[in-house]
XYZ file of C-alpha atoms in Angstrom:
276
model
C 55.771 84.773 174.685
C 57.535 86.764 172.515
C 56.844 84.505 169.353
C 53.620 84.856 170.092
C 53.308 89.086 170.331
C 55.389 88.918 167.212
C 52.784 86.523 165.393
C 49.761 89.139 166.838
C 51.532 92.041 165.524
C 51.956 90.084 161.946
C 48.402 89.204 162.212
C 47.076 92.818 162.773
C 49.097 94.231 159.539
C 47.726 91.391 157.425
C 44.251 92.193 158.828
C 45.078 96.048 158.031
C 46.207 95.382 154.443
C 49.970 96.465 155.085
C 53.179 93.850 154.615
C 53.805 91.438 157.438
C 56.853 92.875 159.499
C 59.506 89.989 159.090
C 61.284 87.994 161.472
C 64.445 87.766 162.773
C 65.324 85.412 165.999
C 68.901 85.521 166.810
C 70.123 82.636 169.498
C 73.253 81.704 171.193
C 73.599 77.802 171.460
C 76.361 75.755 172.638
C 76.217 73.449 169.134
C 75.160 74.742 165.686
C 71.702 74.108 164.547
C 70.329 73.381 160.838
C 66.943 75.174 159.387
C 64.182 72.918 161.092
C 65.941 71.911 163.938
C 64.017 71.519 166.976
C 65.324 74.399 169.674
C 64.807 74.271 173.111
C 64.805 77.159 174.972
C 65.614 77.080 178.929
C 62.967 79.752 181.115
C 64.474 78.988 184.750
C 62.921 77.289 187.551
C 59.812 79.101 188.501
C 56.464 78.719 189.837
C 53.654 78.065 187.360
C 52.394 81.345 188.241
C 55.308 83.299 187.046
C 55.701 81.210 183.993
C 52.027 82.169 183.021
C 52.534 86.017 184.035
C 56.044 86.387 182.541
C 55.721 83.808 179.901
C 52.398 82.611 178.957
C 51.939 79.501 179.494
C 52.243 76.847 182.571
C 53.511 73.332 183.097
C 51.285 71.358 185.318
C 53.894 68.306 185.811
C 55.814 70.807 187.823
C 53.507 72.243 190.222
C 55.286 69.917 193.100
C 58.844 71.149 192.352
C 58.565 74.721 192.004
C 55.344 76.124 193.908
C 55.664 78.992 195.687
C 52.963 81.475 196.827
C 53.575 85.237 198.035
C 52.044 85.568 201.130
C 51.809 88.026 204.203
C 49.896 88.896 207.003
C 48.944 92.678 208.234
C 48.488 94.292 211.938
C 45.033 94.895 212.109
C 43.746 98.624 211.532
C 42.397 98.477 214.982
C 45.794 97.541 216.567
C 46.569 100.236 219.171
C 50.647 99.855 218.368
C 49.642 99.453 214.437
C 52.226 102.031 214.138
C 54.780 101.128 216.377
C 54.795 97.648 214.569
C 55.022 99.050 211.060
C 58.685 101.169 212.536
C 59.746 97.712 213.887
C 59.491 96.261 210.435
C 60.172 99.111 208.628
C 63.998 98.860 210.999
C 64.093 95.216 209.770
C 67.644 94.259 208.343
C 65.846 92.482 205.407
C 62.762 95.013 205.627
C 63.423 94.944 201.374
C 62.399 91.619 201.536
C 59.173 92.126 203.123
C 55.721 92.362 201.349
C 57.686 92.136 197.837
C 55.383 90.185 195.286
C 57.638 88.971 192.503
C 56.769 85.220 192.610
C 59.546 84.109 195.497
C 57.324 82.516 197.682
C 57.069 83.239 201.255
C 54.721 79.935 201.067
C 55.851 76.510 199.199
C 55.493 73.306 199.379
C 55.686 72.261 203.218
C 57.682 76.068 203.527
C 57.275 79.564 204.995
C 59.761 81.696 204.990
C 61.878 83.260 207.558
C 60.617 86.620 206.712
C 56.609 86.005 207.076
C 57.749 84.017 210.582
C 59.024 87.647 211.748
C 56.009 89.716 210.416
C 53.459 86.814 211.866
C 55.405 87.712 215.327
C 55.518 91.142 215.037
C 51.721 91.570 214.079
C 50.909 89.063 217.302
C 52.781 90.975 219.675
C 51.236 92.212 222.904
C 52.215 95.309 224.539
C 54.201 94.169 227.323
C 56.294 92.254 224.506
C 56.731 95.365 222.096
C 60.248 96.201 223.887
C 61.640 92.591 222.549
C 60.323 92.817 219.392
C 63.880 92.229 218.331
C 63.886 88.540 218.825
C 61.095 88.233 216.307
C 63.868 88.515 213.844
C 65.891 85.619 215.222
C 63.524 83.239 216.708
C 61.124 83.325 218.896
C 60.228 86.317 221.122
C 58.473 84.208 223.727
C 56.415 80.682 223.901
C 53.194 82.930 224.038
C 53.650 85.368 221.079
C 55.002 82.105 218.999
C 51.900 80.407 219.509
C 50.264 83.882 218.967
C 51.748 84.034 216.044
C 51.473 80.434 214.422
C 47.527 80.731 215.028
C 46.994 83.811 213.398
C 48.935 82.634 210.308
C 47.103 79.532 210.233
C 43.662 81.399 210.601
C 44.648 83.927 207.900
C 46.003 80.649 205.575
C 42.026 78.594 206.495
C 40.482 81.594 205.101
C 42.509 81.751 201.685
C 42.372 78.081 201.464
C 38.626 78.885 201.426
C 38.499 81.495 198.912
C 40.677 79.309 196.642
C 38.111 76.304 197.209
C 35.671 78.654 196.694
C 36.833 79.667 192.963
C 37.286 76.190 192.019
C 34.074 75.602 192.712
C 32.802 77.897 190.259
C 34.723 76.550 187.602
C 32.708 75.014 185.191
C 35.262 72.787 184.199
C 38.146 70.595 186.692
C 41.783 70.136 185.773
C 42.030 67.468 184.397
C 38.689 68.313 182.672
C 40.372 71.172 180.935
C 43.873 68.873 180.238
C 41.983 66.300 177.736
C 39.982 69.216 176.214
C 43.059 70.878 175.832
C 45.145 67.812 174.481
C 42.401 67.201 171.706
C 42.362 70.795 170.351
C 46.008 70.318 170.323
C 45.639 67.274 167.867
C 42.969 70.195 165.559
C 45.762 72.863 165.744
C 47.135 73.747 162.755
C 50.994 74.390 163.177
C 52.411 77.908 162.905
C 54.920 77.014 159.336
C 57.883 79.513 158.997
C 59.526 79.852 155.995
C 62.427 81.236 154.799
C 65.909 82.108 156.499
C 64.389 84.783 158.165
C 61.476 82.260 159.850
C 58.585 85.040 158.566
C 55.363 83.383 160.184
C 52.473 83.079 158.162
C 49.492 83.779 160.241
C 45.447 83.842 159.598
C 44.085 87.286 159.467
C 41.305 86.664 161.419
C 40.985 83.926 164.380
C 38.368 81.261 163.334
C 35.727 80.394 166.163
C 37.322 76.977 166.512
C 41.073 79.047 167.412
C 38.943 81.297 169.779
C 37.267 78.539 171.581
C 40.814 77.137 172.080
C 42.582 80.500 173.710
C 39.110 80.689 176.097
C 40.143 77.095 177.009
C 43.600 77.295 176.970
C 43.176 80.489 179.632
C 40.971 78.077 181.818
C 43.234 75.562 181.796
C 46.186 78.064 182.791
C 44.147 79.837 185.728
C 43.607 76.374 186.677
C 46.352 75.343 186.932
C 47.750 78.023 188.882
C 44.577 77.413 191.207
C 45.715 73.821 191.902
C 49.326 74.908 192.955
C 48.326 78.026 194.996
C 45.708 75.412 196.560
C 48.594 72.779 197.160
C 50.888 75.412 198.670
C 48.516 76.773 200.730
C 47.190 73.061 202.439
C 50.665 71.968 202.764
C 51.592 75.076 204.858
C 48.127 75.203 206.969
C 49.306 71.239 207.787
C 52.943 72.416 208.975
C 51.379 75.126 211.255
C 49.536 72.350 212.819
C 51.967 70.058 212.845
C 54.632 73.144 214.585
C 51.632 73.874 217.413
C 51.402 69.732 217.937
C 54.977 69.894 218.635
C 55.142 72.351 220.986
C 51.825 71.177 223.108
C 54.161 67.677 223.180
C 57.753 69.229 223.858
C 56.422 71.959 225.608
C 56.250 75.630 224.447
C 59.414 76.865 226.105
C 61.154 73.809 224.472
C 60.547 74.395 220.933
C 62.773 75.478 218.713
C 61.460 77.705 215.832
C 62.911 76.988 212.011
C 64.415 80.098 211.621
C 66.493 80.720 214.492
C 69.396 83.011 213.628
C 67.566 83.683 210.673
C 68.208 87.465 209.921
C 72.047 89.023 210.125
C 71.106 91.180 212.788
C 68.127 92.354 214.901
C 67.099 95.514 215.416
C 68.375 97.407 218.717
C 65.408 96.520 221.585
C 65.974 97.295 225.045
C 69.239 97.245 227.243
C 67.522 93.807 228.547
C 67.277 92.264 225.537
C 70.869 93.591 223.853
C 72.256 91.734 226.983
């Protein structure tokens, strides 16, 4: 990440003919290091998309432990109460939370969050339910808008699943295709040497065509690999749905208990009814 912009920007004033800026990393560690030492620096536990937007690069061995997918569903433009439901969740106690994109997940592994449970209800409700719309927020408004709402999410989570099978398909090259192509231009890669106390980089002017065939690769293999953990997320939560719907068709509907019961601090104010 930043290494790497600071090893572009060296690169572009060699290629101009000026003086390679120099380079200065200053680290806090917990033990003292000597000049060569391996370092090791810690980036948090994030999903490989986020490591590949915020940081460049991706690590397939964790796609299981931290996936996570931002996710949401919409009322339909047709919806008659479109804009009634958009003031429900607009009144939301956690309405901050809702249709935020910064790599949280409302979908992971075997997971969906609290918060896309309340805006699948909300979307699903019918009119003669619009007056309880506060019990989205804590569980379930009724056994017929819960089912309402776990079959729209699932439809909406076939059709991505579809478009992500879709682009996979039109990869020339799998996963693990990529991986060993990627491992043996690994082995060709000349390190980048720093010298000095200062660690100024020396860098090649100009990429050769054997360094540009490995970004192009390297890119596949990231996009890849962020494929194959959306695609994991995705399945996994299309399965729970499923398995949510069997339960209540066993148990019966009025019987089932939804995940995130109690879930937000408190609802919004519905009808006299429902406050009692």
């Amino acid at each position: 990440d930043e290494p790497n912009a600071a090893a572009t920007a060296a690169a572009a004033a060699a290629a101009a003919g000026e003086e390679a800026p120099e380079l200065c990393w200053r680290f806090r560690a917990a033990e003292a290091y000597d000049l060569g030492d391996e370092c090791l620096g810690l980036y948090g536990n994030y999903c490989n998309a986020k490591l590949l937007y915020s940081y460049g690069f991706t690590l397939r061995e964790e796609a299981a432990a931290q996936a996570a997918v931002d996710f949401w569903v919409k009322c339909r433009n047709n919806d008659p109460a479109i804009g009634a439901k958009r003031e429900i969740l607009a009144r939301c106690p956690l309405a901050a939370k809702l249709y935020t994109y910064g790599f949280e997940g409302t979908l992971k592994l075997g997971q969906i969050s609290p918060q896309l449970l309340w805006v699948a209800r909300i979307v699903s409700l019918a009119p003669e339910d619009m007056g309880h719309a506060g019990k989205a927020f804590t569980g379930m408004v009724n056994p017929v808008n819960e089912r309402k709402a776990y079959e729209a999410l699932r439809a909406s989570l076939v059709a991505k699943l579809a478009q992500l099978d879709s682009t996979a398909a039109r990869a020339e090259r799998s996963v693990d295709e990529l991986t060993v192509a990627v491992d043996e231009m690994m082995l060709e890669q000349h390190p980048v040497q720093a010298i000095g106390s200062l660690g100024a980089v020396l860098v090649a002017p100009e990429p050769t065509a054997k360094e540009l065939e490995f970004k192009t690769t390297l890119r596949q293999y990231n996009a890849a690999i962020v494929l194959e953990e959306e695609t994991l997320v995705v399945r996994s939560c299309v399965q729970l749905l499923e398995s949510w719907m069997e339960q209540m068709d066993e148990e019966g509907a009025e019987n089932f208990v939804p995940v995130d019961v109690g879930g937000a601090p408190e609802a919004p104010g519905g009808t006299s009814e429902e406050k009692e």
